[in-house]
Amino acid sequence: AQTVTQSQPEMSVQEAETVTLSCTYDTSESDYYLFWYKQPPSRQMILVIRQEAYKQQNATENRFSVNFQKAAKSFSLKISDSQLGDAAMYFCAYRRVHDMRFGAGTRLTVKP
Amino acid sequence: DVKVTQSSRYLVKRTGEKVFLECVQDMDHENMFWYRQDPGLGLRLIYFSYDVKMKEKGDIPEGYSVSREKKERFSLILESASTNQTSMYLCASRPRDRGLENTEAFFGQGTRLTVV
């Protein structure tokens, strides 16, 4: 099975600063999809951003952007101008045709 | 809005009991998934289904089974609950891919199951 690795169990950022969460994955396929999900204390998983492997351009959603390096199999998430509401667990996910695999997660703390 | 509803938010069961976790989605999605979430391990795929009556094993199917008799409902069954199945269980659904559209998965709010 494909594996997804998030090497940072916990990260901390000062409010209004920028933080980058790391994700690497292992695959032999050329077509796949990547996602970052956020899970606040409410436990509801929320999609943050998505990226198609065939697209070279990095995805951006407001304060959230990714650095997608296909050859390195790396998919990091950058959060700019961090807000208190960004505090949550963040999961990187890899998807093929049907199933989706997740990393172990990174707990982000935002300090006021 | 897509809604994925899990029947219970918290559940306490005894060792050896047969446990049913129910999940219903209201957006006619073909794909449905069951994950368990444990600290330090993230979400691990137990089973998924890409159509009615179809099921595929994920990474950790042992001790679990599933049922998908109707498109909107995907049930996870613990045949004989054990304490090592104490966990958070998340259900998700997603539409079938059509062309190059990158469809996301939508999640329920999770069931925190404790087996005593």
PDB file of N, CA and C in Angstrom, chain B residues 30-79:
ATOM      1  N   GLU B  30     -20.828   7.257  -4.717  1.00  0.00           N
ATOM      2  CA  GLU B  30     -20.565   5.850  -4.978  1.00  0.00           C
ATOM      3  C   GLU B  30     -19.592   5.251  -3.958  1.00  0.00           C
ATOM      4  N   ASN B  31     -18.578   6.044  -3.593  1.00  0.00           N
ATOM      5  CA  ASN B  31     -17.517   5.522  -2.717  1.00  0.00           C
ATOM      6  C   ASN B  31     -17.783   5.839  -1.247  1.00  0.00           C
ATOM      7  N   MET B  32     -17.585   4.849  -0.404  1.00  0.00           N
ATOM      8  CA  MET B  32     -17.678   5.068   1.039  1.00  0.00           C
ATOM      9  C   MET B  32     -16.544   4.348   1.739  1.00  0.00           C
ATOM     10  N   PHE B  33     -16.128   4.891   2.888  1.00  0.00           N
ATOM     11  CA  PHE B  33     -14.911   4.428   3.559  1.00  0.00           C
ATOM     12  C   PHE B  33     -15.118   4.359   5.069  1.00  0.00           C
ATOM     13  N   TRP B  34     -14.424   3.428   5.690  1.00  0.00           N
ATOM     14  CA  TRP B  34     -14.297   3.406   7.142  1.00  0.00           C
ATOM     15  C   TRP B  34     -12.821   3.462   7.507  1.00  0.00           C
ATOM     16  N   TYR B  35     -12.503   4.424   8.412  1.00  0.00           N
ATOM     17  CA  TYR B  35     -11.153   4.579   8.946  1.00  0.00           C
ATOM     18  C   TYR B  35     -11.212   4.471  10.469  1.00  0.00           C
ATOM     19  N   ARG B  36     -10.085   4.075  11.040  1.00  0.00           N
ATOM     20  CA  ARG B  36      -9.939   4.273  12.469  1.00  0.00           C
ATOM     21  C   ARG B  36      -8.782   5.236  12.702  1.00  0.00           C
ATOM     22  N   GLN B  37      -8.939   6.076  13.712  1.00  0.00           N
ATOM     23  CA  GLN B  37      -7.958   7.114  13.985  1.00  0.00           C
ATOM     24  C   GLN B  37      -7.393   6.908  15.371  1.00  0.00           C
ATOM     25  N   ASP B  38      -6.085   6.749  15.442  1.00  0.00           N
ATOM     26  CA  ASP B  38      -5.404   6.563  16.712  1.00  0.00           C
ATOM     27  C   ASP B  38      -4.242   7.544  16.807  1.00  0.00           C
ATOM     28  N   PRO B  39      -3.967   8.045  17.996  1.00  0.00           N
ATOM     29  CA  PRO B  39      -2.873   9.017  18.164  1.00  0.00           C
ATOM     30  C   PRO B  39      -1.554   8.458  17.644  1.00  0.00           C
ATOM     31  N   GLY B  40      -0.865   9.272  16.861  1.00  0.00           N
ATOM     32  CA  GLY B  40       0.436   8.864  16.329  1.00  0.00           C
ATOM     33  C   GLY B  40       0.367   7.963  15.111  1.00  0.00           C
ATOM     34  N   LEU B  41      -0.819   7.476  14.800  1.00  0.00           N
ATOM     35  CA  LEU B  41      -0.980   6.585  13.644  1.00  0.00           C
ATOM     36  C   LEU B  41      -1.835   7.206  12.554  1.00  0.00           C
ATOM     37  N   GLY B  42      -2.477   8.293  12.841  1.00  0.00           N
ATOM     38  CA  GLY B  42      -3.313   8.941  11.843  1.00  0.00           C
ATOM     39  C   GLY B  42      -4.555   8.134  11.532  1.00  0.00           C
ATOM     40  N   LEU B  43      -5.026   8.260  10.309  1.00  0.00           N
ATOM     41  CA  LEU B  43      -6.204   7.521   9.855  1.00  0.00           C
ATOM     42  C   LEU B  43      -5.748   6.294   9.081  1.00  0.00           C
ATOM     43  N   ARG B  44      -6.242   5.164   9.495  1.00  0.00           N
ATOM     44  CA  ARG B  44      -5.925   3.922   8.787  1.00  0.00           C
ATOM     45  C   ARG B  44      -7.191   3.350   8.175  1.00  0.00           C
ATOM     46  N   LEU B  45      -7.083   2.946   6.925  1.00  0.00           N
ATOM     47  CA  LEU B  45      -8.243   2.480   6.182  1.00  0.00           C
ATOM     48  C   LEU B  45      -8.586   1.046   6.565  1.00  0.00           C
ATOM     49  N   ILE B  46      -9.838   0.841   6.970  1.00  0.00           N
ATOM     50  CA  ILE B  46     -10.289  -0.492   7.371  1.00  0.00           C
ATOM     51  C   ILE B  46     -10.914  -1.207   6.165  1.00  0.00           C
ATOM     52  N   TYR B  47     -11.941  -0.598   5.604  1.00  0.00           N
ATOM     53  CA  TYR B  47     -12.633  -1.119   4.434  1.00  0.00           C
ATOM     54  C   TYR B  47     -13.138   0.052   3.610  1.00  0.00           C
ATOM     55  N   PHE B  48     -13.337  -0.203   2.328  1.00  0.00           N
ATOM     56  CA  PHE B  48     -14.050   0.769   1.521  1.00  0.00           C
ATOM     57  C   PHE B  48     -14.963   0.054   0.534  1.00  0.00           C
ATOM     58  N   SER B  49     -15.871   0.817  -0.033  1.00  0.00           N
ATOM     59  CA  SER B  49     -16.847   0.268  -0.964  1.00  0.00           C
ATOM     60  C   SER B  49     -17.020   1.272  -2.093  1.00  0.00           C
ATOM     61  N   TYR B  50     -16.952   0.802  -3.333  1.00  0.00           N
ATOM     62  CA  TYR B  50     -17.101   1.707  -4.463  1.00  0.00           C
ATOM     63  C   TYR B  50     -18.438   1.536  -5.174  1.00  0.00           C
ATOM     64  N   ASP B  51     -19.281   0.662  -4.618  1.00  0.00           N
ATOM     65  CA  ASP B  51     -20.631   0.491  -5.175  1.00  0.00           C
ATOM     66  C   ASP B  51     -21.441  -0.364  -4.213  1.00  0.00           C
ATOM     67  N   VAL B  52     -22.735  -0.381  -4.432  1.00  0.00           N
ATOM     68  CA  VAL B  52     -23.610  -1.212  -3.595  1.00  0.00           C
ATOM     69  C   VAL B  52     -23.158  -2.662  -3.662  1.00  0.00           C
ATOM     70  N   LYS B  53     -23.101  -3.288  -2.510  1.00  0.00           N
ATOM     71  CA  LYS B  53     -22.719  -4.691  -2.336  1.00  0.00           C
ATOM     72  C   LYS B  53     -21.242  -4.965  -2.660  1.00  0.00           C
ATOM     73  N   MET B  54     -20.499  -3.945  -3.024  1.00  0.00           N
ATOM     74  CA  MET B  54     -19.070  -4.139  -3.278  1.00  0.00           C
ATOM     75  C   MET B  54     -18.290  -3.692  -2.052  1.00  0.00           C
ATOM     76  N   LYS B  55     -17.225  -4.419  -1.739  1.00  0.00           N
ATOM     77  CA  LYS B  55     -16.382  -4.037  -0.622  1.00  0.00           C
ATOM     78  C   LYS B  55     -14.953  -4.469  -0.909  1.00  0.00           C
ATOM     79  N   GLU B  56     -14.025  -3.671  -0.386  1.00  0.00           N
ATOM     80  CA  GLU B  56     -12.617  -3.965  -0.555  1.00  0.00           C
ATOM     81  C   GLU B  56     -11.928  -3.775   0.785  1.00  0.00           C
ATOM     82  N   LYS B  57     -10.981  -4.650   1.082  1.00  0.00           N
ATOM     83  CA  LYS B  57     -10.217  -4.512   2.316  1.00  0.00           C
ATOM     84  C   LYS B  57      -9.245  -3.349   2.201  1.00  0.00           C
ATOM     85  N   GLY B  58      -9.101  -2.667   3.315  1.00  0.00           N
ATOM     86  CA  GLY B  58      -8.084  -1.634   3.414  1.00  0.00           C
ATOM     87  C   GLY B  58      -6.824  -2.196   4.035  1.00  0.00           C
ATOM     88  N   ASP B  59      -6.169  -1.408   4.863  1.00  0.00           N
ATOM     89  CA  ASP B  59      -4.902  -1.832   5.451  1.00  0.00           C
ATOM     90  C   ASP B  59      -5.060  -2.656   6.726  1.00  0.00           C
ATOM     91  N   ILE B  60      -6.173  -2.476   7.435  1.00  0.00           N
ATOM     92  CA  ILE B  60      -6.337  -3.168   8.736  1.00  0.00           C
ATOM     93  C   ILE B  60      -7.739  -3.773   8.847  1.00  0.00           C
ATOM     94  N   PRO B  61      -8.104  -4.725   7.987  1.00  0.00           N
ATOM     95  CA  PRO B  61      -9.463  -5.272   8.023  1.00  0.00           C
ATOM     96  C   PRO B  61      -9.708  -6.336   9.100  1.00  0.00           C
ATOM     97  N   GLU B  62      -8.666  -6.823   9.720  1.00  0.00           N
ATOM     98  CA  GLU B  62      -8.819  -7.931  10.658  1.00  0.00           C
ATOM     99  C   GLU B  62      -9.710  -7.533  11.832  1.00  0.00           C
ATOM    100  N   GLY B  63     -10.685  -8.388  12.118  1.00  0.00           N
ATOM    101  CA  GLY B  63     -11.602  -8.140  13.225  1.00  0.00           C
ATOM    102  C   GLY B  63     -12.818  -7.306  12.846  1.00  0.00           C
ATOM    103  N   TYR B  64     -12.869  -6.890  11.572  1.00  0.00           N
ATOM    104  CA  TYR B  64     -13.976  -6.055  11.093  1.00  0.00           C
ATOM    105  C   TYR B  64     -14.623  -6.680   9.859  1.00  0.00           C
ATOM    106  N   SER B  65     -15.858  -6.337   9.652  1.00  0.00           N
ATOM    107  CA  SER B  65     -16.520  -6.615   8.377  1.00  0.00           C
ATOM    108  C   SER B  65     -17.403  -5.419   8.051  1.00  0.00           C
ATOM    109  N   VAL B  66     -17.919  -5.377   6.831  1.00  0.00           N
ATOM    110  CA  VAL B  66     -18.747  -4.249   6.413  1.00  0.00           C
ATOM    111  C   VAL B  66     -19.936  -4.761   5.626  1.00  0.00           C
ATOM    112  N   SER B  67     -20.903  -3.865   5.504  1.00  0.00           N
ATOM    113  CA  SER B  67     -22.104  -4.175   4.718  1.00  0.00           C
ATOM    114  C   SER B  67     -22.530  -2.928   3.982  1.00  0.00           C
ATOM    115  N   ARG B  68     -22.843  -3.107   2.691  1.00  0.00           N
ATOM    116  CA  ARG B  68     -23.365  -1.992   1.896  1.00  0.00           C
ATOM    117  C   ARG B  68     -24.522  -2.537   1.049  1.00  0.00           C
ATOM    118  N   GLU B  69     -25.692  -2.556   1.655  1.00  0.00           N
ATOM    119  CA  GLU B  69     -26.886  -3.045   0.977  1.00  0.00           C
ATOM    120  C   GLU B  69     -27.584  -1.940   0.193  1.00  0.00           C
ATOM    121  N   LYS B  70     -27.414  -0.699   0.650  1.00  0.00           N
ATOM    122  CA  LYS B  70     -27.982   0.450  -0.049  1.00  0.00           C
ATOM    123  C   LYS B  70     -26.875   1.468  -0.301  1.00  0.00           C
ATOM    124  N   LYS B  71     -27.045   2.237  -1.328  1.00  0.00           N
ATOM    125  CA  LYS B  71     -25.987   3.165  -1.741  1.00  0.00           C
ATOM    126  C   LYS B  71     -25.649   4.172  -0.649  1.00  0.00           C
ATOM    127  N   GLU B  72     -26.639   4.611   0.098  1.00  0.00           N
ATOM    128  CA  GLU B  72     -26.402   5.682   1.057  1.00  0.00           C
ATOM    129  C   GLU B  72     -25.868   5.198   2.407  1.00  0.00           C
ATOM    130  N   ARG B  73     -25.848   3.899   2.625  1.00  0.00           N
ATOM    131  CA  ARG B  73     -25.519   3.385   3.959  1.00  0.00           C
ATOM    132  C   ARG B  73     -24.358   2.402   3.906  1.00  0.00           C
ATOM    133  N   PHE B  74     -23.409   2.607   4.811  1.00  0.00           N
ATOM    134  CA  PHE B  74     -22.215   1.742   4.875  1.00  0.00           C
ATOM    135  C   PHE B  74     -21.985   1.420   6.341  1.00  0.00           C
ATOM    136  N   SER B  75     -22.111   0.147   6.677  1.00  0.00           N
ATOM    137  CA  SER B  75     -22.027  -0.270   8.079  1.00  0.00           C
ATOM    138  C   SER B  75     -20.708  -0.962   8.361  1.00  0.00           C
ATOM    139  N   LEU B  76     -20.138  -0.634   9.503  1.00  0.00           N
ATOM    140  CA  LEU B  76     -18.928  -1.320   9.972  1.00  0.00           C
ATOM    141  C   LEU B  76     -19.334  -2.231  11.125  1.00  0.00           C
ATOM    142  N   ILE B  77     -18.882  -3.474  11.067  1.00  0.00           N
ATOM    143  CA  ILE B  77     -19.282  -4.463  12.062  1.00  0.00           C
ATOM    144  C   ILE B  77     -18.038  -5.001  12.769  1.00  0.00           C
ATOM    145  N   LEU B  78     -18.073  -4.945  14.084  1.00  0.00           N
ATOM    146  CA  LEU B  78     -17.045  -5.600  14.885  1.00  0.00           C
ATOM    147  C   LEU B  78     -17.663  -6.897  15.369  1.00  0.00           C
ATOM    148  N   GLU B  79     -17.224  -8.004  14.816  1.00  0.00           N
ATOM    149  CA  GLU B  79     -17.860  -9.291  15.076  1.00  0.00           C
ATOM    150  C   GLU B  79     -17.811  -9.673  16.551  1.00  0.00           C
TER     151      GLU B  79
END
